[in-house]
PDB file of C-alpha atoms in Angstrom:
ATOM      1  CA  UNK A   1     -54.262  61.972-253.066  1.00 64.00           C
ATOM      2  CA  UNK A   2     -57.900  62.446-254.241  1.00 84.00           C
ATOM      3  CA  UNK A   3     -59.884  64.176-251.448  1.00 80.00           C
ATOM      4  CA  UNK A   4     -63.335  63.685-251.633  1.00 87.00           C
ATOM      5  CA  UNK A   5     -64.289  65.856-248.489  1.00 91.00           C
ATOM      6  CA  UNK A   6     -62.381  67.997-246.220  1.00 94.00           C
ATOM      7  CA  UNK A   7     -63.420  69.125-242.878  1.00 94.00           C
ATOM      8  CA  UNK A   8     -61.889  71.269-240.129  1.00 94.00           C
ATOM      9  CA  UNK A   9     -59.475  68.430-239.029  1.00 95.00           C
ATOM     10  CA  UNK A  10     -59.924  65.651-241.666  1.00 96.00           C
ATOM     11  CA  UNK A  11     -59.718  64.444-244.999  1.00 95.00           C
ATOM     12  CA  UNK A  12     -62.343  61.858-246.346  1.00 94.00           C
ATOM     13  CA  UNK A  13     -60.549  60.560-249.507  1.00 93.00           C
ATOM     14  CA  UNK A  14     -60.221  57.710-251.942  1.00 90.00           C
ATOM     15  CA  UNK A  15     -58.447  54.582-250.474  1.00 92.00           C
ATOM     16  CA  UNK A  16     -55.048  53.979-251.665  1.00 91.00           C
ATOM     17  CA  UNK A  17     -53.136  50.619-251.711  1.00 89.00           C
ATOM     18  CA  UNK A  18     -50.709  52.248-248.771  1.00 91.00           C
ATOM     19  CA  UNK A  19     -53.730  52.585-246.526  1.00 93.00           C
ATOM     20  CA  UNK A  20     -54.401  48.874-246.575  1.00 93.00           C
ATOM     21  CA  UNK A  21     -52.175  48.295-243.690  1.00 92.00           C
ATOM     22  CA  UNK A  22     -53.725  51.010-241.670  1.00 93.00           C
ATOM     23  CA  UNK A  23     -57.265  49.697-242.312  1.00 92.00           C
ATOM     24  CA  UNK A  24     -56.178  46.011-241.780  1.00 90.00           C
ATOM     25  CA  UNK A  25     -55.153  46.930-238.204  1.00 91.00           C
ATOM     26  CA  UNK A  26     -58.660  48.568-237.565  1.00 90.00           C
ATOM     27  CA  UNK A  27     -60.544  45.411-238.990  1.00 88.00           C
ATOM     28  CA  UNK A  28     -58.493  43.018-236.856  1.00 88.00           C
ATOM     29  CA  UNK A  29     -59.354  44.773-233.474  1.00 84.00           C
ATOM     30  CA  UNK A  30     -62.622  43.189-232.581  1.00 82.00           C
ATOM     31  CA  UNK A  31     -63.813  46.304-230.350  1.00 84.00           C
ATOM     32  CA  UNK A  32     -63.848  48.366-233.573  1.00 84.00           C
ATOM     33  CA  UNK A  33     -66.096  46.023-235.209  1.00 78.00           C
ATOM     34  CA  UNK A  34     -68.696  44.879-232.497  1.00 79.00           C
ATOM     35  CA  UNK A  35     -71.512  46.847-233.935  1.00 79.00           C
ATOM     36  CA  UNK A  36     -70.765  45.905-237.452  1.00 76.00           C
ATOM     37  CA  UNK A  37     -73.338  43.339-238.605  1.00 65.00           C
ATOM     38  CA  UNK A  38     -72.374  39.995-240.796  1.00 61.00           C
ATOM     39  CA  UNK A  39     -68.644  41.050-239.493  1.00 65.00           C
ATOM     40  CA  UNK A  40     -65.777  38.523-240.597  1.00 63.00           C
ATOM     41  CA  UNK A  41     -63.073  38.888-238.092  1.00 63.00           C
ATOM     42  CA  UNK A  42     -60.426  36.906-240.353  1.00 79.00           C
ATOM     43  CA  UNK A  43     -59.488  39.922-242.187  1.00 82.00           C
ATOM     44  CA  UNK A  44     -56.606  39.828-244.828  1.00 83.00           C
ATOM     45  CA  UNK A  45     -55.233  42.652-247.069  1.00 86.00           C
ATOM     46  CA  UNK A  46     -56.313  40.684-249.828  1.00 88.00           C
ATOM     47  CA  UNK A  47     -60.006  40.346-248.584  1.00 87.00           C
ATOM     48  CA  UNK A  48     -60.053  44.032-247.541  1.00 86.00           C
ATOM     49  CA  UNK A  49     -58.970  44.931-250.974  1.00 88.00           C
ATOM     50  CA  UNK A  50     -61.668  43.119-252.668  1.00 87.00           C
ATOM     51  CA  UNK A  51     -64.233  44.373-250.525  1.00 84.00           C
ATOM     52  CA  UNK A  52     -63.292  47.937-251.366  1.00 86.00           C
ATOM     53  CA  UNK A  53     -62.934  47.201-255.042  1.00 85.00           C
ATOM     54  CA  UNK A  54     -66.419  45.653-254.974  1.00 82.00           C
ATOM     55  CA  UNK A  55     -68.058  48.277-253.372  1.00 79.00           C
ATOM     56  CA  UNK A  56     -65.945  51.303-254.890  1.00 78.00           C
ATOM     57  CA  UNK A  57     -66.538  50.036-258.374  1.00 75.00           C
ATOM     58  CA  UNK A  58     -69.390  52.862-258.519  1.00 62.00           C
ATOM     59  CA  UNK A  59     -66.762  55.922-257.441  1.00 61.00           C
ATOM     60  CA  UNK A  60     -67.815  57.674-260.709  1.00 60.00           C
ATOM     61  CA  UNK A  61     -71.329  57.896-259.108  1.00 70.00           C
ATOM     62  CA  UNK A  62     -69.582  59.653-256.177  1.00 75.00           C
ATOM     63  CA  UNK A  63     -70.401  57.215-253.337  1.00 83.00           C
ATOM     64  CA  UNK A  64     -68.500  54.058-251.993  1.00 87.00           C
ATOM     65  CA  UNK A  65     -66.238  53.804-248.995  1.00 91.00           C
ATOM     66  CA  UNK A  66     -63.373  56.336-248.179  1.00 93.00           C
ATOM     67  CA  UNK A  67     -60.242  56.328-245.877  1.00 95.00           C
ATOM     68  CA  UNK A  68     -60.504  58.834-243.279  1.00 96.00           C
ATOM     69  CA  UNK A  69     -57.383  60.591-242.437  1.00 96.00           C
ATOM     70  CA  UNK A  70     -56.287  63.363-239.949  1.00 95.00           C
ATOM     71  CA  UNK A  71     -55.071  66.202-242.050  1.00 94.00           C
ATOM     72  CA  UNK A  72     -51.278  66.092-242.252  1.00 87.00           C
ATOM     73  CA  UNK A  73     -50.675  62.861-240.404  1.00 89.00           C
ATOM     74  CA  UNK A  74     -50.002  59.620-242.382  1.00 84.00           C
ATOM     75  CA  UNK A  75     -52.203  56.951-240.702  1.00 82.00           C
ATOM     76  CA  UNK A  76     -55.813  56.237-241.407  1.00 93.00           C
ATOM     77  CA  UNK A  77     -58.229  56.427-238.469  1.00 96.00           C
ATOM     78  CA  UNK A  78     -60.958  54.581-240.214  1.00 95.00           C
ATOM     79  CA  UNK A  79     -63.382  54.388-243.192  1.00 94.00           C
ATOM     80  CA  UNK A  80     -66.334  56.303-243.985  1.00 95.00           C
ATOM     81  CA  UNK A  81     -68.906  56.435-246.889  1.00 93.00           C
ATOM     82  CA  UNK A  82     -72.104  56.398-248.616  1.00 93.00           C
ATOM     83  CA  UNK A  83     -73.546  53.366-250.043  1.00 88.00           C
ATOM     84  CA  UNK A  84     -76.260  52.312-252.597  1.00 87.00           C
ATOM     85  CA  UNK A  85     -77.661  49.913-250.178  1.00 86.00           C
ATOM     86  CA  UNK A  86     -81.424  50.823-251.345  1.00 89.00           C
ATOM     87  CA  UNK A  87     -80.584  50.694-255.226  1.00 86.00           C
ATOM     88  CA  UNK A  88     -81.681  54.380-255.559  1.00 87.00           C
ATOM     89  CA  UNK A  89     -79.136  57.019-255.885  1.00 84.00           C
ATOM     90  CA  UNK A  90     -81.743  59.411-254.388  1.00 91.00           C
ATOM     91  CA  UNK A  91     -81.668  57.251-251.047  1.00 94.00           C
ATOM     92  CA  UNK A  92     -78.100  56.477-249.696  1.00 93.00           C
ATOM     93  CA  UNK A  93     -76.709  54.937-246.611  1.00 93.00           C
ATOM     94  CA  UNK A  94     -74.278  56.437-244.553  1.00 95.00           C
ATOM     95  CA  UNK A  95     -71.684  54.051-242.564  1.00 92.00           C
ATOM     96  CA  UNK A  96     -68.252  54.560-241.042  1.00 93.00           C
ATOM     97  CA  UNK A  97     -66.022  52.385-239.088  1.00 92.00           C
ATOM     98  CA  UNK A  98     -63.299  54.336-236.786  1.00 94.00           C
ATOM     99  CA  UNK A  99     -60.401  52.905-234.717  1.00 94.00           C
ATOM    100  CA  UNK A 100     -61.465  52.873-230.879  1.00 92.00           C
ATOM    101  CA  UNK A 101     -58.344  54.846-229.929  1.00 94.00           C
ATOM    102  CA  UNK A 102     -59.810  57.934-231.412  1.00 92.00           C
ATOM    103  CA  UNK A 103     -63.451  57.439-229.977  1.00 91.00           C
ATOM    104  CA  UNK A 104     -65.245  60.130-228.169  1.00 92.00           C
ATOM    105  CA  UNK A 105     -63.161  62.824-229.749  1.00 94.00           C
ATOM    106  CA  UNK A 106     -65.786  64.327-232.068  1.00 94.00           C
ATOM    107  CA  UNK A 107     -64.449  62.741-235.207  1.00 95.00           C
ATOM    108  CA  UNK A 108     -67.686  60.863-235.721  1.00 94.00           C
ATOM    109  CA  UNK A 109     -69.693  63.808-235.742  1.00 95.00           C
ATOM    110  CA  UNK A 110     -67.548  65.815-238.168  1.00 96.00           C
ATOM    111  CA  UNK A 111     -67.799  62.637-240.589  1.00 96.00           C
ATOM    112  CA  UNK A 112     -71.548  62.285-240.190  1.00 96.00           C
ATOM    113  CA  UNK A 113     -72.309  65.988-240.827  1.00 96.00           C
ATOM    114  CA  UNK A 114     -69.631  65.970-243.903  1.00 96.00           C
ATOM    115  CA  UNK A 115     -71.501  62.967-245.012  1.00 96.00           C
ATOM    116  CA  UNK A 116     -74.895  64.376-245.156  1.00 96.00           C
ATOM    117  CA  UNK A 117     -73.725  67.683-246.814  1.00 95.00           C
ATOM    118  CA  UNK A 118     -71.948  65.582-249.438  1.00 94.00           C
ATOM    119  CA  UNK A 119     -74.794  63.322-250.096  1.00 94.00           C
ATOM    120  CA  UNK A 120     -77.262  66.175-250.484  1.00 95.00           C
ATOM    121  CA  UNK A 121     -75.136  68.910-251.979  1.00 94.00           C
ATOM    122  CA  UNK A 122     -72.792  66.890-254.178  1.00 92.00           C
ATOM    123  CA  UNK A 123     -74.890  63.575-255.092  1.00 91.00           C
ATOM    124  CA  UNK A 124     -78.257  65.297-254.816  1.00 92.00           C
ATOM    125  CA  UNK A 125     -79.688  62.616-252.761  1.00 93.00           C
ATOM    126  CA  UNK A 126     -83.167  63.234-251.218  1.00 95.00           C
ATOM    127  CA  UNK A 127     -82.395  60.903-248.290  1.00 96.00           C
ATOM    128  CA  UNK A 128     -79.721  59.524-246.143  1.00 97.00           C
ATOM    129  CA  UNK A 129     -80.239  56.453-244.021  1.00 96.00           C
ATOM    130  CA  UNK A 130     -78.080  55.227-240.874  1.00 95.00           C
ATOM    131  CA  UNK A 131     -78.631  51.556-239.529  1.00 94.00           C
ATOM    132  CA  UNK A 132     -77.097  50.247-236.303  1.00 93.00           C
ATOM    133  CA  UNK A 133     -77.665  47.667-233.565  1.00 90.00           C
ATOM    134  CA  UNK A 134     -79.983  49.211-230.786  1.00 92.00           C
ATOM    135  CA  UNK A 135     -77.244  48.638-228.223  1.00 91.00           C
ATOM    136  CA  UNK A 136     -74.692  51.135-230.196  1.00 91.00           C
ATOM    137  CA  UNK A 137     -75.679  53.839-228.273  1.00 93.00           C
ATOM    138  CA  UNK A 138     -72.822  56.325-229.550  1.00 92.00           C
ATOM    139  CA  UNK A 139     -74.150  55.840-233.179  1.00 93.00           C
ATOM    140  CA  UNK A 140     -77.508  56.439-232.015  1.00 95.00           C
ATOM    141  CA  UNK A 141     -76.609  59.601-230.262  1.00 96.00           C
ATOM    142  CA  UNK A 142     -74.298  60.613-233.103  1.00 95.00           C
ATOM    143  CA  UNK A 143     -77.348  60.106-235.806  1.00 96.00           C
ATOM    144  CA  UNK A 144     -79.772  62.262-233.413  1.00 96.00           C
ATOM    145  CA  UNK A 145     -76.800  64.992-233.083  1.00 96.00           C
ATOM    146  CA  UNK A 146     -76.465  65.234-236.823  1.00 95.00           C
ATOM    147  CA  UNK A 147     -80.530  65.869-237.226  1.00 95.00           C
ATOM    148  CA  UNK A 148     -81.418  62.315-238.141  1.00 97.00           C
ATOM    149  CA  UNK A 149     -84.922  60.953-237.067  1.00 97.00           C
ATOM    150  CA  UNK A 150     -85.588  57.281-235.909  1.00 97.00           C
ATOM    151  CA  UNK A 151     -87.734  55.933-238.554  1.00 97.00           C
ATOM    152  CA  UNK A 152     -87.734  52.138-237.724  1.00 95.00           C
ATOM    153  CA  UNK A 153     -86.833  49.546-235.052  1.00 95.00           C
ATOM    154  CA  UNK A 154     -86.839  45.764-235.367  1.00 92.00           C
ATOM    155  CA  UNK A 155     -85.133  42.571-235.151  1.00 90.00           C
ATOM    156  CA  UNK A 156     -82.381  41.300-237.720  1.00 84.00           C
ATOM    157  CA  UNK A 157     -82.660  37.570-239.081  1.00 83.00           C
ATOM    158  CA  UNK A 158     -80.552  36.553-236.131  1.00 82.00           C
ATOM    159  CA  UNK A 159     -82.406  38.103-233.561  1.00 85.00           C
ATOM    160  CA  UNK A 160     -80.310  41.199-232.721  1.00 85.00           C
ATOM    161  CA  UNK A 161     -82.333  44.445-232.328  1.00 91.00           C
ATOM    162  CA  UNK A 162     -81.515  47.604-234.826  1.00 93.00           C
ATOM    163  CA  UNK A 163     -82.453  51.248-235.584  1.00 94.00           C
ATOM    164  CA  UNK A 164     -82.989  52.982-238.573  1.00 95.00           C
ATOM    165  CA  UNK A 165     -82.226  56.846-238.631  1.00 97.00           C
ATOM    166  CA  UNK A 166     -83.129  59.134-241.451  1.00 97.00           C
ATOM    167  CA  UNK A 167     -82.655  62.613-242.504  1.00 97.00           C
ATOM    168  CA  UNK A 168     -84.209  64.081-245.703  1.00 96.00           C
ATOM    169  CA  UNK A 169     -82.851  66.931-247.663  1.00 93.00           C
ATOM    170  CA  UNK A 170     -85.666  69.470-246.462  1.00 81.00           C
ATOM    171  CA  UNK A 171     -84.969  68.311-242.963  1.00 71.00           C
ATOM    172  CA  UNK A 172     -81.663  69.938-243.032  1.00 57.00           C
TER     173      UNK A 172
END
């Protein structure tokens, strides 16, 4: 197991083939994806594997999607990562999907803070951005709790209201 980040209660690590069953369960629960844009609710193991293979081809640079596992428990509770959405290694995007069965237990805060530290300390990024739908109050509160500041609000191409939060390395 290749652990990328270790927190008090979690391992954030590379996705392994055995993780796909857990992740597929998470992706097949519409509650978990209700705030994820452009969501395909017809996920299969093959589609999920292709998604991870495509995004994680840049593991060598240290960013990608990782499995989130409670320490010493076999199941995966979600995924989290840093993405090169802006095509600039100094400016990465934070994202995560957690199983709704573990919401409101502080795991999101633990993940977000650890990704911020990892992005700044290990990847030497200058700024990190989180994007979410405006009705996703849990992610907005989490971003603010982790020291991120609102930098933009607007509407998507299909009329959904969104927010962007950002933290710069010197903001910490």
